[in-house]
Amino acid sequence: MSTEATAAKPAQGGNGWEPNILAFCCNWCSYAGADLAGVSRFQYPATVKILRVMCSSRVEPAFILKALKDGADGVLIAGCHIGDCHYIDGNKNAEVRINNTRKALAKLGFDKRLRLEWVSASEGLRFSEVIKEFTEEIKNLGQNPVKIDIKPQMNADERRLNASSVRSAANVQGSE
Amino acid sequence: MLRLSDRRLMFKEVSEMSDNKSTENKGTAAKDNEEKRVGVFVCECGLNIGGVVNTKAVADYIGTLPGVKVTSVNKFTCSDSGQADIQAKIKEHNLNRVVVAACSPKTHEPTFRACIEQMGLNQYFLEFVNIRDHCSWIHMWEKEKATEKAKDLVRMGVERSKLLEPLQASEVPVTDKALVIGAGVAGMQSALDLADMGFQVYLVEKEPSIGGRMARFDKVFPTNDCSICILGPKMVEVARNKNIKIMSYSEVKAVDGYVGNFNVKIEHKPRYLDVAKCTGCAKCSEVCPVEVPYDFNEGFGTRKAIYVPFPQAVPLRALIDKENCINCKACAKACASGAINYDMQTSYTDLNVGVIIGAVGFKTYDPEPRHDFGYGLYDNIITAMEFERLLNAAGPTGGHVVRPSDCKEPIRVGFVNCVGSRDKNTNIYCSGVCCMYTIKNAQLLKEKRPETDHTVMYIDIRTPFRAYEESYNRSRNLGVKFLRGRPVEVKEDPVTKNIKVRVEDTLAGEMRNLEFDLLVLATGIVPNEGIGQIQQLLKLSKAADGLLMEAHPKLKPVDTTIDGVFLAGCASGPKDIPYAVSQGSACAGRATILLKNKKAITEGITAVVNPDVCVGCQVCVPMCPFQAIKFDEKENKANVLKALCKGCGTCVAACPTGALEQSHFKNNQVLAQVKNVFKFQEVAA
């Protein structure tokens, strides 16, 4: 971990829009990794907000859908590395669940706005890099179509996200 | 697959979630009707938060949110005056929810929980918002954006806090027995301390003898006392202690359960002789015809296929190395007590313990695969551990340091520091002990044979603890030369087998060509074999360098994130002997808190089934990694066993009907946050 990474001032961003990202972090690895990023002063965009859950496997498709519907440009789920889960294999369940959700979102073209990452408690630098990388990706995708443009469009998109078929597809659990 | 009716219920649940109306569970709604009176306390943390985030603006904005009765900005909310402020405001405004926006909940959540509990509030009525580690520290140059983000984060917290429900932390009984994994000097210290306090200790060691790495050292810095002379009595003390059960040549195979009640399976590898009958006389070794390199001497010299690990071994018993045994049965004939048993099988013991101390130790960096500084290519380059054994009076050469190519005693000896440490290609960390043991090794050889000439090639000399610098000075006074620089080229003279080193003397600013009879590499400390297995068995976290993580690097250096599991010694990073021993004692002290109280407090966060909604689909049952969900056939409902539930919420996310909820992370509580993430920006836009 170079000291430059700590001290480097972020390049002044262009014309304003930064993607809004909601990050679900597991209490044991990723949240602690985000804490370490803070302690080490690894700067990352201020448009990312972290929501703590005990395990990445707690994240339900409904949370992701709700976030996207409410205008999140991206949703990140971060958990412990496979094999390091505080709850043995919660992250494996999370992987299946998130992948299924992504498949469902693909039908709507929202799949690239959902990302699953493993960040350990010691990977502060990695946490900030993941955030930066995801932010760049979302920047290329543009804003979440739900929140831009005029009302009718928004309603149509909202309706699409509300479609029960999506939820049922997303909620097929990984127990099989 | 899920039944249609289940799915319908699910959609009902989700649509309720998306609704802005009350999403509270009907079961709890009745008792949770009281008006929510939220107090928000924004901490400046000196300048840590206050220097970036406009805390006043955050407090002003938050004060406008419905339900927020009072906001307050404190320089240090965690201080006595900060906590007094919270308590005074709880009283004054009759608050029933408290939001603290400060550092990480990992640091101060327990502080504020205790603070509000003193005022008669349930401790789970606290919502902790991280605006330091996750905001001010990582947006240091974007003050406005950081302030806006802090507003969002606190708003999320406020909305969540209104939905928090009271929970009770539960107590679990603690079995007053301890398991110590690894019988090196750290593990032995833990075992002795716990045993002396009257607790039963199981000391598991994978090697045939206890003692660990320290048993192999010749002398130990900075005072150069004989290692086995100070360790030996400790090993005997461990063996003699009635409260310690040594399980040597054994490994932990399975760990189950939780703090206070761990069920552990120990595998005993067969020694192929009856330990009760063996007297350690080593008559069997005398007749054994098989000779193999002696691992205890780092591969120098030989041992037999049946052998006593080393003269001071505890337990002083022989064992047969079956891989190399040729089944000639000569040992059986030689054994006067008839201890040999060729048919011995692996056996197992099941233990129930309340706490586990992991002292799984280290190994030294192996320079062979990368041929660091020519190791493995040229005969006369050895590691410091090999040097240590050569220097030892009980070693393969009776204490004469010789060079491997011709067994002559070297005159010119070079030492290279930081091999496998402080190097991007191997390990970036400093192993901490190599400077000191190199200083010691040079000193010892110089004292033994004053005609020798020593050059230490180093990056920095690090001598931070008591009497270390003095030892360094002593080496210099003895005539050991210190040269700051790392060898850039190491070659062997094909005739003399001498080692030619090209090194930049960075203090003089010139290249030097040096010739040594023997080159010693100061190899660093790396994680022990099997550390990954222990990590997975105990569910610990591992850092990128392969070492295990402590709960907090400063304030909880021997605790782990798993209650009832502690770490001592080099498993959590390189340490010298006094540090490892201190950690051993520290673990014993920490463990005693649980063992003496005979109870542990566990978090109140668990999964809860709402039987009115559960349809008995059993999707949740296989999801639980802890087998905490039992299916009640008669009632056709899932049932959560609270003592086993760790509160991860995997089953909750899997539940298609919403019958399962994770307390403190209920759907409505999480969604209250999700809903409020981006609200402020929309309003502002």
PDB file of C-alpha atoms in Angstrom, chain B residues 273-534:
ATOM      1  CA  LEU B 273       4.051 -47.351  20.228  1.00  0.00           C
ATOM      2  CA  ASP B 274       2.308 -47.331  23.549  1.00  0.00           C
ATOM      3  CA  VAL B 275       3.082 -44.004  25.174  1.00  0.00           C
ATOM      4  CA  ALA B 276       2.312 -45.438  28.603  1.00  0.00           C
ATOM      5  CA  LYS B 277       4.942 -48.156  28.211  1.00  0.00           C
ATOM      6  CA  CYS B 278       7.663 -46.200  26.375  1.00  0.00           C
ATOM      7  CA  THR B 279      10.327 -44.774  28.663  1.00  0.00           C
ATOM      8  CA  GLY B 280      12.103 -42.669  26.073  1.00  0.00           C
ATOM      9  CA  CYS B 281      15.303 -44.707  26.484  1.00  0.00           C
ATOM     10  CA  ALA B 282      15.895 -44.573  22.705  1.00  0.00           C
ATOM     11  CA  LYS B 283      17.249 -48.153  22.593  1.00  0.00           C
ATOM     12  CA  CYS B 284      14.964 -48.627  19.590  1.00  0.00           C
ATOM     13  CA  SER B 285      16.697 -45.810  17.704  1.00  0.00           C
ATOM     14  CA  GLU B 286      20.066 -47.468  18.234  1.00  0.00           C
ATOM     15  CA  VAL B 287      18.993 -50.610  16.376  1.00  0.00           C
ATOM     16  CA  CYS B 288      16.918 -48.942  13.663  1.00  0.00           C
ATOM     17  CA  PRO B 289      18.734 -49.283  10.334  1.00  0.00           C
ATOM     18  CA  VAL B 290      16.954 -46.412   8.569  1.00  0.00           C
ATOM     19  CA  GLU B 291      18.482 -42.958   8.586  1.00  0.00           C
ATOM     20  CA  VAL B 292      16.642 -39.887   7.332  1.00  0.00           C
ATOM     21  CA  PRO B 293      17.516 -36.169   7.443  1.00  0.00           C
ATOM     22  CA  TYR B 294      16.855 -34.800  10.913  1.00  0.00           C
ATOM     23  CA  ASP B 295      14.067 -32.226  10.614  1.00  0.00           C
ATOM     24  CA  PHE B 296      14.698 -30.884  14.103  1.00  0.00           C
ATOM     25  CA  ASN B 297      18.195 -29.903  12.924  1.00  0.00           C
ATOM     26  CA  GLU B 298      16.776 -28.260   9.798  1.00  0.00           C
ATOM     27  CA  GLY B 299      17.749 -31.290   7.759  1.00  0.00           C
ATOM     28  CA  PHE B 300      21.382 -31.373   8.930  1.00  0.00           C
ATOM     29  CA  GLY B 301      22.498 -34.756  10.244  1.00  0.00           C
ATOM     30  CA  THR B 302      20.210 -37.757  10.455  1.00  0.00           C
ATOM     31  CA  ARG B 303      17.735 -39.407  12.732  1.00  0.00           C
ATOM     32  CA  LYS B 304      16.313 -42.908  12.660  1.00  0.00           C
ATOM     33  CA  ALA B 305      12.874 -43.986  11.475  1.00  0.00           C
ATOM     34  CA  ILE B 306      12.023 -44.597  15.129  1.00  0.00           C
ATOM     35  CA  TYR B 307      13.197 -41.690  17.219  1.00  0.00           C
ATOM     36  CA  VAL B 308      12.738 -39.447  20.208  1.00  0.00           C
ATOM     37  CA  PRO B 309      12.149 -35.949  18.751  1.00  0.00           C
ATOM     38  CA  PHE B 310      14.975 -34.313  20.733  1.00  0.00           C
ATOM     39  CA  PRO B 311      16.656 -34.928  24.104  1.00  0.00           C
ATOM     40  CA  GLN B 312      14.469 -32.494  26.049  1.00  0.00           C
ATOM     41  CA  ALA B 313      11.213 -33.541  24.348  1.00  0.00           C
ATOM     42  CA  VAL B 314       8.011 -33.505  26.367  1.00  0.00           C
ATOM     43  CA  PRO B 315       6.579 -36.086  26.390  1.00  0.00           C
ATOM     44  CA  LEU B 316       9.908 -37.904  26.183  1.00  0.00           C
ATOM     45  CA  ARG B 317       8.555 -40.710  24.055  1.00  0.00           C
ATOM     46  CA  ALA B 318       9.641 -42.252  20.788  1.00  0.00           C
ATOM     47  CA  LEU B 319       7.576 -42.497  17.638  1.00  0.00           C
ATOM     48  CA  ILE B 320       7.836 -44.327  14.348  1.00  0.00           C
ATOM     49  CA  ASP B 321       7.966 -42.348  11.154  1.00  0.00           C
ATOM     50  CA  LYS B 322       5.882 -44.800   9.104  1.00  0.00           C
ATOM     51  CA  GLU B 323       6.781 -43.182   5.804  1.00  0.00           C
ATOM     52  CA  ASN B 324      10.377 -44.227   6.191  1.00  0.00           C
ATOM     53  CA  CYS B 325       9.946 -47.372   8.302  1.00  0.00           C
ATOM     54  CA  ILE B 326      10.906 -50.575   6.452  1.00  0.00           C
ATOM     55  CA  ASN B 327       9.064 -52.844   8.872  1.00  0.00           C
ATOM     56  CA  CYS B 328      12.201 -54.781   9.875  1.00  0.00           C
ATOM     57  CA  LYS B 329      10.818 -55.003  13.417  1.00  0.00           C
ATOM     58  CA  ALA B 330      14.279 -54.559  14.930  1.00  0.00           C
ATOM     59  CA  CYS B 331      12.895 -51.931  17.298  1.00  0.00           C
ATOM     60  CA  ALA B 332      10.247 -54.283  18.650  1.00  0.00           C
ATOM     61  CA  LYS B 333      12.988 -56.727  19.613  1.00  0.00           C
ATOM     62  CA  ALA B 334      15.091 -54.009  21.198  1.00  0.00           C
ATOM     63  CA  CYS B 335      12.276 -52.474  23.238  1.00  0.00           C
ATOM     64  CA  ALA B 336      12.504 -53.841  26.761  1.00  0.00           C
ATOM     65  CA  SER B 337       9.053 -52.608  27.745  1.00  0.00           C
ATOM     66  CA  GLY B 338       7.268 -53.974  24.685  1.00  0.00           C
ATOM     67  CA  ALA B 339       5.839 -50.621  23.763  1.00  0.00           C
ATOM     68  CA  ILE B 340       5.977 -51.001  19.975  1.00  0.00           C
ATOM     69  CA  ASN B 341       2.642 -51.502  18.270  1.00  0.00           C
ATOM     70  CA  TYR B 342       2.796 -51.473  14.477  1.00  0.00           C
ATOM     71  CA  ASP B 343      -0.981 -51.689  14.107  1.00  0.00           C
ATOM     72  CA  MET B 344      -1.800 -48.527  15.961  1.00  0.00           C
ATOM     73  CA  GLN B 345      -4.632 -46.543  14.357  1.00  0.00           C
ATOM     74  CA  THR B 346      -5.524 -42.873  14.273  1.00  0.00           C
ATOM     75  CA  SER B 347      -7.778 -42.155  17.242  1.00  0.00           C
ATOM     76  CA  TYR B 348     -10.068 -39.283  18.110  1.00  0.00           C
ATOM     77  CA  THR B 349     -11.153 -37.431  21.223  1.00  0.00           C
ATOM     78  CA  ASP B 350     -14.211 -35.213  21.528  1.00  0.00           C
ATOM     79  CA  LEU B 351     -13.841 -32.251  23.836  1.00  0.00           C
ATOM     80  CA  ASN B 352     -16.272 -29.727  25.190  1.00  0.00           C
ATOM     81  CA  VAL B 353     -14.608 -26.428  26.057  1.00  0.00           C
ATOM     82  CA  GLY B 354     -15.714 -22.909  26.844  1.00  0.00           C
ATOM     83  CA  VAL B 355     -12.868 -21.000  25.222  1.00  0.00           C
ATOM     84  CA  ILE B 356     -10.243 -21.639  22.552  1.00  0.00           C
ATOM     85  CA  ILE B 357      -6.802 -20.056  22.382  1.00  0.00           C
ATOM     86  CA  GLY B 358      -5.074 -20.287  19.017  1.00  0.00           C
ATOM     87  CA  ALA B 359      -1.296 -20.165  19.337  1.00  0.00           C
ATOM     88  CA  VAL B 360      -0.522 -21.817  16.039  1.00  0.00           C
ATOM     89  CA  GLY B 361       2.877 -20.215  15.590  1.00  0.00           C
ATOM     90  CA  PHE B 362       4.935 -19.550  12.515  1.00  0.00           C
ATOM     91  CA  LYS B 363       7.501 -20.995  10.210  1.00  0.00           C
ATOM     92  CA  THR B 364      10.525 -19.298   8.745  1.00  0.00           C
ATOM     93  CA  TYR B 365      10.463 -18.087   5.183  1.00  0.00           C
ATOM     94  CA  ASP B 366      11.769 -20.708   2.758  1.00  0.00           C
ATOM     95  CA  PRO B 367      14.203 -19.125   0.270  1.00  0.00           C
ATOM     96  CA  GLU B 368      14.607 -22.366  -1.701  1.00  0.00           C
ATOM     97  CA  PRO B 369      11.856 -21.989  -4.349  1.00  0.00           C
ATOM     98  CA  ARG B 370      12.931 -18.499  -5.391  1.00  0.00           C
ATOM     99  CA  HIS B 371      16.637 -19.148  -4.778  1.00  0.00           C
ATOM    100  CA  ASP B 372      16.843 -15.862  -2.897  1.00  0.00           C
ATOM    101  CA  PHE B 373      20.460 -14.694  -2.849  1.00  0.00           C
ATOM    102  CA  GLY B 374      21.512 -17.984  -4.403  1.00  0.00           C
ATOM    103  CA  TYR B 375      20.107 -20.189  -1.655  1.00  0.00           C
ATOM    104  CA  GLY B 376      19.726 -23.725  -2.934  1.00  0.00           C
ATOM    105  CA  LEU B 377      22.096 -23.030  -5.828  1.00  0.00           C
ATOM    106  CA  TYR B 378      25.310 -22.715  -3.854  1.00  0.00           C
ATOM    107  CA  ASP B 379      26.360 -24.939  -0.958  1.00  0.00           C
ATOM    108  CA  ASN B 380      27.712 -22.302   1.350  1.00  0.00           C
ATOM    109  CA  ILE B 381      24.567 -20.267   1.709  1.00  0.00           C
ATOM    110  CA  ILE B 382      22.440 -21.269   4.685  1.00  0.00           C
ATOM    111  CA  THR B 383      19.460 -19.815   6.534  1.00  0.00           C
ATOM    112  CA  ALA B 384      19.718 -18.339  10.003  1.00  0.00           C
ATOM    113  CA  MET B 385      17.690 -21.249  11.397  1.00  0.00           C
ATOM    114  CA  GLU B 386      20.276 -23.664   9.977  1.00  0.00           C
ATOM    115  CA  PHE B 387      23.016 -21.486  11.434  1.00  0.00           C
ATOM    116  CA  GLU B 388      21.198 -21.651  14.753  1.00  0.00           C
ATOM    117  CA  ARG B 389      21.302 -25.453  14.757  1.00  0.00           C
ATOM    118  CA  LEU B 390      24.984 -25.498  13.761  1.00  0.00           C
ATOM    119  CA  LEU B 391      25.745 -23.130  16.601  1.00  0.00           C
ATOM    120  CA  ASN B 392      23.898 -25.335  19.088  1.00  0.00           C
ATOM    121  CA  ALA B 393      25.988 -27.618  21.260  1.00  0.00           C
ATOM    122  CA  ALA B 394      23.390 -30.361  20.806  1.00  0.00           C
ATOM    123  CA  GLY B 395      23.259 -29.708  17.060  1.00  0.00           C
ATOM    124  CA  PRO B 396      24.632 -31.849  14.243  1.00  0.00           C
ATOM    125  CA  THR B 397      28.192 -30.540  14.596  1.00  0.00           C
ATOM    126  CA  GLY B 398      28.374 -30.228  18.343  1.00  0.00           C
ATOM    127  CA  GLY B 399      28.288 -26.463  18.195  1.00  0.00           C
ATOM    128  CA  HIS B 400      30.877 -25.965  15.469  1.00  0.00           C
ATOM    129  CA  VAL B 401      29.661 -23.734  12.694  1.00  0.00           C
ATOM    130  CA  VAL B 402      30.943 -25.287   9.484  1.00  0.00           C
ATOM    131  CA  ARG B 403      30.248 -24.595   5.873  1.00  0.00           C
ATOM    132  CA  PRO B 404      28.334 -27.309   4.052  1.00  0.00           C
ATOM    133  CA  SER B 405      30.685 -27.633   1.053  1.00  0.00           C
ATOM    134  CA  ASP B 406      33.755 -28.877   2.917  1.00  0.00           C
ATOM    135  CA  CYS B 407      32.816 -28.928   6.610  1.00  0.00           C
ATOM    136  CA  LYS B 408      35.530 -26.364   7.344  1.00  0.00           C
ATOM    137  CA  GLU B 409      34.952 -23.660   9.885  1.00  0.00           C
ATOM    138  CA  PRO B 410      34.453 -20.372   8.055  1.00  0.00           C
ATOM    139  CA  ILE B 411      36.456 -17.234   8.782  1.00  0.00           C
ATOM    140  CA  ARG B 412      34.583 -14.648   6.736  1.00  0.00           C
ATOM    141  CA  VAL B 413      30.856 -14.822   7.411  1.00  0.00           C
ATOM    142  CA  GLY B 414      28.300 -12.620   5.697  1.00  0.00           C
ATOM    143  CA  PHE B 415      24.748 -12.064   6.920  1.00  0.00           C
ATOM    144  CA  VAL B 416      21.952 -10.820   4.660  1.00  0.00           C
ATOM    145  CA  ASN B 417      18.987  -9.277   6.487  1.00  0.00           C
ATOM    146  CA  CYS B 418      15.355  -9.021   5.365  1.00  0.00           C
ATOM    147  CA  VAL B 419      15.148 -12.223   3.340  1.00  0.00           C
ATOM    148  CA  GLY B 420      11.453 -12.795   2.831  1.00  0.00           C
ATOM    149  CA  SER B 421      10.614  -9.585   4.675  1.00  0.00           C
ATOM    150  CA  ARG B 422      10.250  -5.975   3.539  1.00  0.00           C
ATOM    151  CA  ASP B 423      10.229  -7.143  -0.027  1.00  0.00           C
ATOM    152  CA  LYS B 424       7.393  -6.617  -2.506  1.00  0.00           C
ATOM    153  CA  ASN B 425       8.138  -9.986  -4.096  1.00  0.00           C
ATOM    154  CA  THR B 426       7.753 -11.954  -0.880  1.00  0.00           C
ATOM    155  CA  ASN B 427       6.307 -10.293   2.215  1.00  0.00           C
ATOM    156  CA  ILE B 428       6.013  -6.566   2.617  1.00  0.00           C
ATOM    157  CA  TYR B 429       5.972  -6.603   6.403  1.00  0.00           C
ATOM    158  CA  CYS B 430       8.986  -6.443   8.698  1.00  0.00           C
ATOM    159  CA  SER B 431       9.462  -9.685  10.608  1.00  0.00           C
ATOM    160  CA  GLY B 432      10.779  -7.710  13.535  1.00  0.00           C
ATOM    161  CA  VAL B 433      13.166 -10.311  14.920  1.00  0.00           C
ATOM    162  CA  CYS B 434      15.722 -10.819  12.138  1.00  0.00           C
ATOM    163  CA  CYS B 435      17.909  -7.791  12.951  1.00  0.00           C
ATOM    164  CA  MET B 436      18.198  -8.941  16.525  1.00  0.00           C
ATOM    165  CA  TYR B 437      18.884 -12.605  15.844  1.00  0.00           C
ATOM    166  CA  THR B 438      21.475 -11.711  13.229  1.00  0.00           C
ATOM    167  CA  ILE B 439      23.192  -9.437  15.742  1.00  0.00           C
ATOM    168  CA  LYS B 440      23.063 -12.273  18.252  1.00  0.00           C
ATOM    169  CA  ASN B 441      24.332 -14.912  15.818  1.00  0.00           C
ATOM    170  CA  ALA B 442      27.283 -12.781  14.760  1.00  0.00           C
ATOM    171  CA  GLN B 443      28.037 -12.034  18.382  1.00  0.00           C
ATOM    172  CA  LEU B 444      27.971 -15.684  19.426  1.00  0.00           C
ATOM    173  CA  LEU B 445      30.273 -16.847  16.668  1.00  0.00           C
ATOM    174  CA  LYS B 446      32.610 -13.931  17.254  1.00  0.00           C
ATOM    175  CA  GLU B 447      32.802 -14.818  20.925  1.00  0.00           C
ATOM    176  CA  LYS B 448      33.411 -18.482  20.183  1.00  0.00           C
ATOM    177  CA  ARG B 449      36.028 -17.822  17.531  1.00  0.00           C
ATOM    178  CA  PRO B 450      37.414 -14.283  17.740  1.00  0.00           C
ATOM    179  CA  GLU B 451      39.391 -14.765  14.527  1.00  0.00           C
ATOM    180  CA  THR B 452      36.171 -14.760  12.499  1.00  0.00           C
ATOM    181  CA  ASP B 453      35.136 -11.715  10.519  1.00  0.00           C
ATOM    182  CA  HIS B 454      31.465 -10.772  10.260  1.00  0.00           C
ATOM    183  CA  THR B 455      29.629  -8.458   7.910  1.00  0.00           C
ATOM    184  CA  VAL B 456      25.912  -7.781   8.296  1.00  0.00           C
ATOM    185  CA  MET B 457      24.235  -6.413   5.164  1.00  0.00           C
ATOM    186  CA  TYR B 458      21.039  -4.655   6.194  1.00  0.00           C
ATOM    187  CA  ILE B 459      18.362  -2.229   5.024  1.00  0.00           C
ATOM    188  CA  ASP B 460      17.698  -0.741   8.461  1.00  0.00           C
ATOM    189  CA  ILE B 461      18.693  -2.045  11.856  1.00  0.00           C
ATOM    190  CA  ARG B 462      15.641  -2.191  14.081  1.00  0.00           C
ATOM    191  CA  THR B 463      16.235  -2.597  17.792  1.00  0.00           C
ATOM    192  CA  PRO B 464      13.190  -1.172  19.533  1.00  0.00           C
ATOM    193  CA  PHE B 465      12.852  -3.008  22.853  1.00  0.00           C
ATOM    194  CA  ARG B 466      14.620  -3.297  26.143  1.00  0.00           C
ATOM    195  CA  ALA B 467      18.334  -4.070  25.905  1.00  0.00           C
ATOM    196  CA  TYR B 468      18.118  -4.531  22.122  1.00  0.00           C
ATOM    197  CA  GLU B 469      20.096  -1.425  21.204  1.00  0.00           C
ATOM    198  CA  GLU B 470      22.664  -2.361  23.827  1.00  0.00           C
ATOM    199  CA  SER B 471      23.051  -5.747  22.187  1.00  0.00           C
ATOM    200  CA  TYR B 472      23.588  -4.033  18.829  1.00  0.00           C
ATOM    201  CA  ASN B 473      26.260  -1.800  20.346  1.00  0.00           C
ATOM    202  CA  ARG B 474      27.908  -4.825  21.886  1.00  0.00           C
ATOM    203  CA  SER B 475      28.136  -6.481  18.470  1.00  0.00           C
ATOM    204  CA  ARG B 476      29.751  -3.399  17.027  1.00  0.00           C
ATOM    205  CA  ASN B 477      32.199  -3.227  19.881  1.00  0.00           C
ATOM    206  CA  LEU B 478      33.077  -6.857  19.265  1.00  0.00           C
ATOM    207  CA  GLY B 479      33.996  -5.903  15.718  1.00  0.00           C
ATOM    208  CA  VAL B 480      30.960  -7.061  13.749  1.00  0.00           C
ATOM    209  CA  LYS B 481      30.761  -4.874  10.647  1.00  0.00           C
ATOM    210  CA  PHE B 482      27.431  -3.418   9.569  1.00  0.00           C
ATOM    211  CA  LEU B 483      27.010  -2.456   5.945  1.00  0.00           C
ATOM    212  CA  ARG B 484      23.849  -0.736   4.792  1.00  0.00           C
ATOM    213  CA  GLY B 485      22.892  -2.245   1.467  1.00  0.00           C
ATOM    214  CA  ARG B 486      21.262  -5.248  -0.123  1.00  0.00           C
ATOM    215  CA  PRO B 487      23.373  -7.646  -2.204  1.00  0.00           C
ATOM    216  CA  VAL B 488      22.712  -7.138  -5.885  1.00  0.00           C
ATOM    217  CA  GLU B 489      24.676 -10.158  -7.043  1.00  0.00           C
ATOM    218  CA  VAL B 490      25.642 -13.383  -5.294  1.00  0.00           C
ATOM    219  CA  LYS B 491      27.973 -15.831  -7.030  1.00  0.00           C
ATOM    220  CA  GLU B 492      29.969 -18.894  -6.084  1.00  0.00           C
ATOM    221  CA  ASP B 493      33.643 -19.283  -6.770  1.00  0.00           C
ATOM    222  CA  PRO B 494      33.638 -22.662  -8.534  1.00  0.00           C
ATOM    223  CA  VAL B 495      36.980 -23.699  -7.052  1.00  0.00           C
ATOM    224  CA  THR B 496      36.937 -22.503  -3.476  1.00  0.00           C
ATOM    225  CA  LYS B 497      33.131 -22.590  -3.192  1.00  0.00           C
ATOM    226  CA  ASN B 498      33.389 -19.189  -1.535  1.00  0.00           C
ATOM    227  CA  ILE B 499      30.496 -16.802  -1.989  1.00  0.00           C
ATOM    228  CA  LYS B 500      31.175 -13.580  -3.855  1.00  0.00           C
ATOM    229  CA  VAL B 501      28.773 -10.785  -3.095  1.00  0.00           C
ATOM    230  CA  ARG B 502      28.373  -7.516  -4.910  1.00  0.00           C
ATOM    231  CA  VAL B 503      26.684  -5.006  -2.681  1.00  0.00           C
ATOM    232  CA  GLU B 504      26.168  -1.281  -2.684  1.00  0.00           C
ATOM    233  CA  ASP B 505      27.323   0.374   0.499  1.00  0.00           C
ATOM    234  CA  THR B 506      24.597   2.993   0.502  1.00  0.00           C
ATOM    235  CA  LEU B 507      26.159   5.018   3.314  1.00  0.00           C
ATOM    236  CA  ALA B 508      29.536   5.296   1.574  1.00  0.00           C
ATOM    237  CA  GLY B 509      27.849   5.484  -1.818  1.00  0.00           C
ATOM    238  CA  GLU B 510      30.051   2.901  -3.494  1.00  0.00           C
ATOM    239  CA  MET B 511      29.870  -0.647  -4.794  1.00  0.00           C
ATOM    240  CA  ARG B 512      31.735  -3.295  -2.817  1.00  0.00           C
ATOM    241  CA  ASN B 513      32.834  -6.732  -3.915  1.00  0.00           C
ATOM    242  CA  LEU B 514      33.049  -8.978  -0.887  1.00  0.00           C
ATOM    243  CA  GLU B 515      34.016 -12.611  -0.515  1.00  0.00           C
ATOM    244  CA  PHE B 516      32.645 -14.836   2.227  1.00  0.00           C
ATOM    245  CA  ASP B 517      33.291 -18.409   3.311  1.00  0.00           C
ATOM    246  CA  LEU B 518      29.698 -18.669   4.454  1.00  0.00           C
ATOM    247  CA  LEU B 519      26.630 -16.538   3.786  1.00  0.00           C
ATOM    248  CA  VAL B 520      23.725 -16.608   6.236  1.00  0.00           C
ATOM    249  CA  LEU B 521      20.254 -15.452   5.200  1.00  0.00           C
ATOM    250  CA  ALA B 522      18.085 -13.846   7.877  1.00  0.00           C
ATOM    251  CA  THR B 523      14.795 -15.387   6.802  1.00  0.00           C
ATOM    252  CA  GLY B 524      11.609 -13.788   8.059  1.00  0.00           C
ATOM    253  CA  ILE B 525       8.511 -15.057   9.793  1.00  0.00           C
ATOM    254  CA  VAL B 526       5.673 -16.401   7.656  1.00  0.00           C
ATOM    255  CA  PRO B 527       2.315 -17.963   8.575  1.00  0.00           C
ATOM    256  CA  ASN B 528       2.527 -21.558   9.698  1.00  0.00           C
ATOM    257  CA  GLU B 529       1.282 -24.450   7.619  1.00  0.00           C
ATOM    258  CA  GLY B 530      -2.257 -25.272   8.499  1.00  0.00           C
ATOM    259  CA  ILE B 531      -3.058 -21.708   9.522  1.00  0.00           C
ATOM    260  CA  GLY B 532      -5.725 -21.686   6.812  1.00  0.00           C
ATOM    261  CA  GLN B 533      -7.323 -24.788   8.249  1.00  0.00           C
ATOM    262  CA  ILE B 534      -7.362 -23.323  11.772  1.00  0.00           C
TER     263      ILE B 534
END
